[in-house]
JSON list of C-alpha atoms in Angstrom, two decimals:
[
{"chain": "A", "resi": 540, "resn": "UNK", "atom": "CA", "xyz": [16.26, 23.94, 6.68]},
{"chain": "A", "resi": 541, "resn": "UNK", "atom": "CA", "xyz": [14.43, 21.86, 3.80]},
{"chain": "A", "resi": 542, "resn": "UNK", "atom": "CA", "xyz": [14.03, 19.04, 5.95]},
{"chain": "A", "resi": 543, "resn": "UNK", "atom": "CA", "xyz": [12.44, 20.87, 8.83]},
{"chain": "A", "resi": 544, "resn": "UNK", "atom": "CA", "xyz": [9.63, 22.44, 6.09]},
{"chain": "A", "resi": 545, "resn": "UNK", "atom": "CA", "xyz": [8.53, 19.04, 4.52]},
{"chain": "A", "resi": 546, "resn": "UNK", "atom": "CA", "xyz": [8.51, 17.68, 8.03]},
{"chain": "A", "resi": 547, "resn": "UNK", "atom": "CA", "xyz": [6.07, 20.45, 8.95]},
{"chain": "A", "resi": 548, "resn": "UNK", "atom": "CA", "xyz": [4.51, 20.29, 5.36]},
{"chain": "A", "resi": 549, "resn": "UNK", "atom": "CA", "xyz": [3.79, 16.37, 5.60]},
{"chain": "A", "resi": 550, "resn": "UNK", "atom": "CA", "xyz": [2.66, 16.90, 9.46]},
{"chain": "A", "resi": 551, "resn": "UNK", "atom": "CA", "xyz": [0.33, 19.77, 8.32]},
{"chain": "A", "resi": 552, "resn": "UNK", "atom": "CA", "xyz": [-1.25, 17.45, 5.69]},
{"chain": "A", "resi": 553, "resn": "UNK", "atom": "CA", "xyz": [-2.29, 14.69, 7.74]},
{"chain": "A", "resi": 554, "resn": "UNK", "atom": "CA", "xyz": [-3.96, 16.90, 10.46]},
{"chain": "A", "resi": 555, "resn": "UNK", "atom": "CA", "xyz": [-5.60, 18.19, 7.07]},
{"chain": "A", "resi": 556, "resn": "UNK", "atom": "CA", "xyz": [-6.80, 14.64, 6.11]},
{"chain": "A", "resi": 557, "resn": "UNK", "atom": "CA", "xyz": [-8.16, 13.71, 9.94]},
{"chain": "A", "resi": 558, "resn": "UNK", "atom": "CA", "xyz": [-9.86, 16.85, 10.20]},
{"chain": "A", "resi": 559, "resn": "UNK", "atom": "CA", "xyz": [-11.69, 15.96, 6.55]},
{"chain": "A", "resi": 560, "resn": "UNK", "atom": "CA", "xyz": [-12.40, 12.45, 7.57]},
{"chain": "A", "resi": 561, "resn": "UNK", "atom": "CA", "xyz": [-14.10, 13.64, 11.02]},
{"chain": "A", "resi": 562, "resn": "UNK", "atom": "CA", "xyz": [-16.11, 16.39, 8.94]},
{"chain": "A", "resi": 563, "resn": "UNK", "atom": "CA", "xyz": [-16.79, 14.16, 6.41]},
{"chain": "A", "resi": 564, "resn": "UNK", "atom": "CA", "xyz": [-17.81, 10.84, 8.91]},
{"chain": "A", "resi": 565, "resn": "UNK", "atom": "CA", "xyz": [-19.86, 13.50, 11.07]},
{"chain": "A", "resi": 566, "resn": "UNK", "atom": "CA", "xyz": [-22.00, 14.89, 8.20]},
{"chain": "A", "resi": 567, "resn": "UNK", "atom": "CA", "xyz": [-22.64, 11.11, 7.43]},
{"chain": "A", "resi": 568, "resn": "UNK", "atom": "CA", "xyz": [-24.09, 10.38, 10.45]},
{"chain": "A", "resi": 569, "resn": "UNK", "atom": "CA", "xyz": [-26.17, 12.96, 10.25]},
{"chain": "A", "resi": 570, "resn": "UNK", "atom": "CA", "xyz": [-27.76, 12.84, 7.25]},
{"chain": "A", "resi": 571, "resn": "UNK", "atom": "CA", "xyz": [-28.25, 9.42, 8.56]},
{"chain": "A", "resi": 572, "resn": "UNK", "atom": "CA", "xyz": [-30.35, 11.10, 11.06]},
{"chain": "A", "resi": 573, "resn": "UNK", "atom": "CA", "xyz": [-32.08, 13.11, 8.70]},
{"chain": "A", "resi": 574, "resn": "UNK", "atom": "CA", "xyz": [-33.38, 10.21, 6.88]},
{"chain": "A", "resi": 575, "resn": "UNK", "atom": "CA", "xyz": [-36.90, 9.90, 6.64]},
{"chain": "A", "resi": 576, "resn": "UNK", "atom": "CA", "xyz": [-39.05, 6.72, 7.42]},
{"chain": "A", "resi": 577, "resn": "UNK", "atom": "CA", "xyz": [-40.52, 5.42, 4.08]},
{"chain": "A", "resi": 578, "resn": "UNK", "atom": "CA", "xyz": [-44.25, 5.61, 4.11]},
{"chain": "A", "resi": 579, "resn": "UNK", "atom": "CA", "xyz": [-46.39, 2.39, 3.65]},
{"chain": "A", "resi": 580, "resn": "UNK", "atom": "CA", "xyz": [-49.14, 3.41, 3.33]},
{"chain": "A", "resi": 581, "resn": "UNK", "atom": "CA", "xyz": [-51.86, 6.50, 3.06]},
{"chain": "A", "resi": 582, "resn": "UNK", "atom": "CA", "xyz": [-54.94, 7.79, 5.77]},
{"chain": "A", "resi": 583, "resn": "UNK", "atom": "CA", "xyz": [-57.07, 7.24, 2.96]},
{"chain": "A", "resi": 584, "resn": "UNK", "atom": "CA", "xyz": [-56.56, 3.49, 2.75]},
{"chain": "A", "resi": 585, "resn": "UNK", "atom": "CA", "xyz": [-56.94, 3.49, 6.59]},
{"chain": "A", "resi": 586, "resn": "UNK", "atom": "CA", "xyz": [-60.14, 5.12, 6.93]},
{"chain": "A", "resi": 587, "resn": "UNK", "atom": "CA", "xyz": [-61.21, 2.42, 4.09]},
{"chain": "A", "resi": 588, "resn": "UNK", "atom": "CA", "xyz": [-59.83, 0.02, 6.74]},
{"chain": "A", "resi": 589, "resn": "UNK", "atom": "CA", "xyz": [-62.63, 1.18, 9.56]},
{"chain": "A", "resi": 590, "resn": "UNK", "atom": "CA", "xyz": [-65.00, 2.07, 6.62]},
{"chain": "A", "resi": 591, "resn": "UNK", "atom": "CA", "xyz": [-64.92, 5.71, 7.99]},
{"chain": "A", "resi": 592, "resn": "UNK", "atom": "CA", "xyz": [-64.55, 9.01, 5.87]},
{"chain": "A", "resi": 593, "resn": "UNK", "atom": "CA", "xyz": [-61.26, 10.70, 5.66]},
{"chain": "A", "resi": 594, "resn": "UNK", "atom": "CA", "xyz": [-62.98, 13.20, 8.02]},
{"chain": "A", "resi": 595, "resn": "UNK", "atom": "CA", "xyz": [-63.86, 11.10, 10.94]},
{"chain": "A", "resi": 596, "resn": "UNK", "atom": "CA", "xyz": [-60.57, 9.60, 10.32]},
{"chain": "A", "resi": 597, "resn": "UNK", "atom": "CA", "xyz": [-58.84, 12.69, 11.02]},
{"chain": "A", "resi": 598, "resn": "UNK", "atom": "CA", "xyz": [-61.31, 13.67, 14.12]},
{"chain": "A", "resi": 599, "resn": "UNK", "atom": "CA", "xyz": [-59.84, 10.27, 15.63]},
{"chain": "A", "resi": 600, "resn": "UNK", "atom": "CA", "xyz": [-56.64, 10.78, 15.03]},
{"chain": "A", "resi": 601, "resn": "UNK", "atom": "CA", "xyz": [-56.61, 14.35, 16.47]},
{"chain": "A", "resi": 602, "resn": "UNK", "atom": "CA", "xyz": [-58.89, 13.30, 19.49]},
{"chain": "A", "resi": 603, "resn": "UNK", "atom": "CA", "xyz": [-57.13, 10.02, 20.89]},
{"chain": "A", "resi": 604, "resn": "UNK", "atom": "CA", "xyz": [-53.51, 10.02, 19.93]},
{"chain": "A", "resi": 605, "resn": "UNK", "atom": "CA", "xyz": [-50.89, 10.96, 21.96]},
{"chain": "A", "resi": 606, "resn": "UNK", "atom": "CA", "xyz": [-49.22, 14.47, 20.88]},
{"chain": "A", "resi": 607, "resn": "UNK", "atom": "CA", "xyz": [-46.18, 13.03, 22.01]},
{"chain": "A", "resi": 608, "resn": "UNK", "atom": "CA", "xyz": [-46.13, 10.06, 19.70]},
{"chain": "A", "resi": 609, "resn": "UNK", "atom": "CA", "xyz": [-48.42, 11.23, 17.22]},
{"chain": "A", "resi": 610, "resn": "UNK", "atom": "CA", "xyz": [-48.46, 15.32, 16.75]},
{"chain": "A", "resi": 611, "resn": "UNK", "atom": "CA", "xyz": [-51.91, 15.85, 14.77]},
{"chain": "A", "resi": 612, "resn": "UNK", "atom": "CA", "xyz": [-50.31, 19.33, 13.04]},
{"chain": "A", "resi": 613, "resn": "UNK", "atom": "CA", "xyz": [-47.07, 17.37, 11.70]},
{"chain": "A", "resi": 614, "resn": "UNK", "atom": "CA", "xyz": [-49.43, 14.30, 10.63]},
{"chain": "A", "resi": 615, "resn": "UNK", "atom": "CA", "xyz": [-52.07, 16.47, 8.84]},
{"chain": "A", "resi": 616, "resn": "UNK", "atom": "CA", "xyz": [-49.13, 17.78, 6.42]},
{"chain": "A", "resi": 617, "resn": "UNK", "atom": "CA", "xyz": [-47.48, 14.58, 5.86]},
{"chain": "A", "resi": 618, "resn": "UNK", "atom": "CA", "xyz": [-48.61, 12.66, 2.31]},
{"chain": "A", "resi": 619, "resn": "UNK", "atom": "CA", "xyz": [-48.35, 9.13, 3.66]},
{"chain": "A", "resi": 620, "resn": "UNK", "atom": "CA", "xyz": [-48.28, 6.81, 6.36]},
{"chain": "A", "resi": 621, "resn": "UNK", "atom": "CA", "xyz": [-45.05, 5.17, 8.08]},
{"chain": "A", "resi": 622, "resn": "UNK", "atom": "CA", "xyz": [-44.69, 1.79, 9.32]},
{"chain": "A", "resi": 623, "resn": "UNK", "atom": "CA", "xyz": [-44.28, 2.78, 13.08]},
{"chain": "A", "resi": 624, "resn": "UNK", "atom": "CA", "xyz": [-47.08, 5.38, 12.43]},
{"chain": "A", "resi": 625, "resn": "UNK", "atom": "CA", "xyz": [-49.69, 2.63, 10.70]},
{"chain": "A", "resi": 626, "resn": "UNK", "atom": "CA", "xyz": [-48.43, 0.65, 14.08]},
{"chain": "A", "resi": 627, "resn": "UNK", "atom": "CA", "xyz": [-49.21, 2.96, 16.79]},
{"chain": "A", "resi": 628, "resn": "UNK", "atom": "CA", "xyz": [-53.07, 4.06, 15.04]},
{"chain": "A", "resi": 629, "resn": "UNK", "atom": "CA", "xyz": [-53.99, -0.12, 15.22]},
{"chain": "A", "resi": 630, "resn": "UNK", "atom": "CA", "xyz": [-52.51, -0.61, 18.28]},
{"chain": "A", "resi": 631, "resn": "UNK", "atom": "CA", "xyz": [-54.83, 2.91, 19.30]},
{"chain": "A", "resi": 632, "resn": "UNK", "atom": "CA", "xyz": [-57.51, 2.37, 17.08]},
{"chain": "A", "resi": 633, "resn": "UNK", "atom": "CA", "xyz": [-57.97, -1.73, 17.49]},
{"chain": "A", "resi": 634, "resn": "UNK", "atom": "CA", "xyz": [-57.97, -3.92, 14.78]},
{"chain": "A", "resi": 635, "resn": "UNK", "atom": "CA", "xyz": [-61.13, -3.67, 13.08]},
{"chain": "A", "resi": 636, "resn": "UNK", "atom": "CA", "xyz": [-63.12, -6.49, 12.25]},
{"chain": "A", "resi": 637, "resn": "UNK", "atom": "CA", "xyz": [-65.52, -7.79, 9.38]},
{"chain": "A", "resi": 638, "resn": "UNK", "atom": "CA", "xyz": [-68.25, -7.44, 11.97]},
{"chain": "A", "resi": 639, "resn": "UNK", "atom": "CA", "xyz": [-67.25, -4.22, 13.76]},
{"chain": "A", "resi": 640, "resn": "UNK", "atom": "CA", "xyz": [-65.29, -1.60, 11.80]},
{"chain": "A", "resi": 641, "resn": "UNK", "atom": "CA", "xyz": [-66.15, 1.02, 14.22]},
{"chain": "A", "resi": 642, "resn": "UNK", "atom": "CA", "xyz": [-68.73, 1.64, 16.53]},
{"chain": "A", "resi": 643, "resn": "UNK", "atom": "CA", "xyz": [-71.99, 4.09, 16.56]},
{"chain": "A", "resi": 644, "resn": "UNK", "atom": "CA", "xyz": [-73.27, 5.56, 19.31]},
{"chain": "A", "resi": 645, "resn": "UNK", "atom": "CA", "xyz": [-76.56, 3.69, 18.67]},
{"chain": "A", "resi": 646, "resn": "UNK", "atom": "CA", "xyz": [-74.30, 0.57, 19.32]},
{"chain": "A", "resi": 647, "resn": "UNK", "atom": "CA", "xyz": [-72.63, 1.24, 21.87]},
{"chain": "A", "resi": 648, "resn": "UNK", "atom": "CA", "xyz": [-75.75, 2.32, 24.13]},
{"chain": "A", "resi": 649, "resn": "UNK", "atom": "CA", "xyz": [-78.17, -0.50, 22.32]},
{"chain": "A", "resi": 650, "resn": "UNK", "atom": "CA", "xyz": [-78.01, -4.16, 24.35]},
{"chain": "A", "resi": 651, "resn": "UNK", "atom": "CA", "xyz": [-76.09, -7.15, 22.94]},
{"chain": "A", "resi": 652, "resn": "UNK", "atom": "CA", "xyz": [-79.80, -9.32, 22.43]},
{"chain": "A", "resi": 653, "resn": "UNK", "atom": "CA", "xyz": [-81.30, -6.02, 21.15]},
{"chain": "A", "resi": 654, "resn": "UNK", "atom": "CA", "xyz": [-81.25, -6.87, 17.17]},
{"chain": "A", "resi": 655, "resn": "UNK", "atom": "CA", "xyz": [-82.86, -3.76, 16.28]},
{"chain": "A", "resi": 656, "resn": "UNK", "atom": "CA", "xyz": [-80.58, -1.79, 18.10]},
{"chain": "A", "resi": 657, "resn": "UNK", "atom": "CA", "xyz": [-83.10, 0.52, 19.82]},
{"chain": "A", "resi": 658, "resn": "UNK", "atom": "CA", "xyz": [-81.05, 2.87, 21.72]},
{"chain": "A", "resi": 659, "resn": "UNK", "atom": "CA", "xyz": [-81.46, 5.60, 24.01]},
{"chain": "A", "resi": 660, "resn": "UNK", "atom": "CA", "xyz": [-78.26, 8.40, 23.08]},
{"chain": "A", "resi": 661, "resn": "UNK", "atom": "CA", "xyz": [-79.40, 10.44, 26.17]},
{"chain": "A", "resi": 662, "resn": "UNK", "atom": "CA", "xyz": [-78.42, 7.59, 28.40]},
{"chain": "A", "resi": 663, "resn": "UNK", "atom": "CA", "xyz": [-75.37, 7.56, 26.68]},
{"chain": "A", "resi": 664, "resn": "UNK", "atom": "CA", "xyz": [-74.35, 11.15, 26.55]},
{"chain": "A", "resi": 665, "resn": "UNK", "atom": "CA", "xyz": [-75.65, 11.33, 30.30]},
{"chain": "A", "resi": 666, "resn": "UNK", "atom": "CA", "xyz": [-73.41, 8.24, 31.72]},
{"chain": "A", "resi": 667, "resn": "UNK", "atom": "CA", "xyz": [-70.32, 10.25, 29.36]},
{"chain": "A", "resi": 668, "resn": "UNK", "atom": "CA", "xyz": [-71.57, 13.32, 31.47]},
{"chain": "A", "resi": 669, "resn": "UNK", "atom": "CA", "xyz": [-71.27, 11.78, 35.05]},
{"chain": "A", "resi": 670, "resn": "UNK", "atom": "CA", "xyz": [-68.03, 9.19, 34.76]},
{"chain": "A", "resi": 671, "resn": "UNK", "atom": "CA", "xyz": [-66.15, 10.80, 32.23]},
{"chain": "A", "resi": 672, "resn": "UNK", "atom": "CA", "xyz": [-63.20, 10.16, 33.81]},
{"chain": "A", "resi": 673, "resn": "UNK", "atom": "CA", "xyz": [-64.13, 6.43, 34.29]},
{"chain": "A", "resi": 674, "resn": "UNK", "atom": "CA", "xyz": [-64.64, 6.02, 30.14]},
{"chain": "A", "resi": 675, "resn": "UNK", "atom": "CA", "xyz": [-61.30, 8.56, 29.57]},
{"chain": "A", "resi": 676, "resn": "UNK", "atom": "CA", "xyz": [-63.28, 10.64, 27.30]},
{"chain": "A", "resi": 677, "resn": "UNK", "atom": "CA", "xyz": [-65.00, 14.01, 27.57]},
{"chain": "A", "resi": 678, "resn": "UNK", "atom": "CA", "xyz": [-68.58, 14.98, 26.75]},
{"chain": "A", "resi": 679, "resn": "UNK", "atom": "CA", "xyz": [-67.28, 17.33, 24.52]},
{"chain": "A", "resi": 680, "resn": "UNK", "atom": "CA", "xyz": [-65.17, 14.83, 22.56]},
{"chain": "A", "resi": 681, "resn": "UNK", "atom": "CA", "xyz": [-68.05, 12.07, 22.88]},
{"chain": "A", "resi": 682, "resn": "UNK", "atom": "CA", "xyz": [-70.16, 14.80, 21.14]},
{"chain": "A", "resi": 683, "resn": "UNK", "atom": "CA", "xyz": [-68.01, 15.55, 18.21]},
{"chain": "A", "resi": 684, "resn": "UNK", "atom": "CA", "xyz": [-68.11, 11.96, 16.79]},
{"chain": "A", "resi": 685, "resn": "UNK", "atom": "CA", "xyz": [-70.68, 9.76, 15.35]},
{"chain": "A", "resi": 686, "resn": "UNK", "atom": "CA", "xyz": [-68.26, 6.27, 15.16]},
{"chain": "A", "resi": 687, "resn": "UNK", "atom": "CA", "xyz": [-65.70, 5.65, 17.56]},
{"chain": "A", "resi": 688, "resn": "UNK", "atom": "CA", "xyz": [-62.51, 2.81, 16.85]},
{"chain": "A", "resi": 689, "resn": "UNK", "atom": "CA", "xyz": [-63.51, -0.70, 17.28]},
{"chain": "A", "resi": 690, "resn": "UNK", "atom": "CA", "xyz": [-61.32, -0.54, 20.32]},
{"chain": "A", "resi": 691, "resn": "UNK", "atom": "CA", "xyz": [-62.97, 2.51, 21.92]},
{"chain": "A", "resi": 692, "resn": "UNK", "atom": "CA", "xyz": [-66.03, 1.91, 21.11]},
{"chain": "A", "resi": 693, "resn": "UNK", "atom": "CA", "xyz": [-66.30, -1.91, 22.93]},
{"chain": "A", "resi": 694, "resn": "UNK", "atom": "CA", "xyz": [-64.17, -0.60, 25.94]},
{"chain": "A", "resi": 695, "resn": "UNK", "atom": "CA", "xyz": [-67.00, 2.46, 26.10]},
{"chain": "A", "resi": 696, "resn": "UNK", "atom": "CA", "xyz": [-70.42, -0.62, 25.49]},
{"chain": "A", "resi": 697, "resn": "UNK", "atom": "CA", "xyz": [-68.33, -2.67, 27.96]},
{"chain": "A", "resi": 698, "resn": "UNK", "atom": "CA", "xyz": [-68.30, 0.17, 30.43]},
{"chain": "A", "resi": 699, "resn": "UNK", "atom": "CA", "xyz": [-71.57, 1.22, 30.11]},
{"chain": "A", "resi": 700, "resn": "UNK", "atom": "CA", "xyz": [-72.52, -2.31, 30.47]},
{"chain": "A", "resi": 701, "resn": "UNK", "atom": "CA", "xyz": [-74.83, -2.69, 27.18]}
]
């Protein structure tokens, strides 16, 4: 009778250990999940980037990006910037340039030879009126910003044909 109790002792014990090891290699993987992305960088030193204020930063980032990529609510309360995150925003945003950091609304209505930029913003708050859907942005947004990205703002000039 002995035998027949360490037999069911020792059998007991391994399904002990397995069910330990799965528990154990389960809550491994998901902490693994869990991780977060280490951030590289802040929205501070991006709006220095595009030599915008944290404010019109933030206006961009909660008028053009894509709630499904980027939510604007989770992104407000986060204290840095990820990797993927910085990716998508200059892949959105453009790469800004020593010569255009972002774009005015003087210069995107004003004409390539006009040096002094003289520029009409009724034309260009009319045209955003009629073919908003053509330039993918709304009067409404068009009216809360004074810059737009260097990418926006040259597909909006090219558009408009300035």
């Amino acid at each position: 009778m002995e035998k027949k109790t360490n037999k069911n002792l020792n059998m007991a014990l391994g399904w002990l250990i397995t069910i330990i090891l799965i528990v154990t290699l389960w809550l491994a993987a998901q902490t693994q999940k869990l991780k977060k992305e280490p951030y590289v960088t802040t929205r501070k030193t991006l709006s220095k980037l595009y030599e915008v204020d944290l404010k019109t930063f933030n206006k961009w980032i909660q008028i053009f990006s894509d709630p499904a990529i980027l939510s604007f609510d989770t992104f407000s309360k986060q204290r840095g910037i990820t990797q993927q995150q910085k990716d998508y925003l200059l892949a959105l945003f453009g790469s800004p340039t020593q010569d255009k950091t972002k774009y005015s609304k003087a210069q995107i209505v004003a004409f390539e030879d006009d040096e002094l930029h003289h520029a009409e913003y009724r034309t260009g708050r009319e045209s955003i009126k009629k073919f908003f859907k053509k330039y993918n942005i709304t009067p409404e947004m068009y009216a809360q910003l004074n810059f737009f990205p260097p990418r926006i703002g040259r597909e909006l000039k090219r558009q408009m044909g300035c």
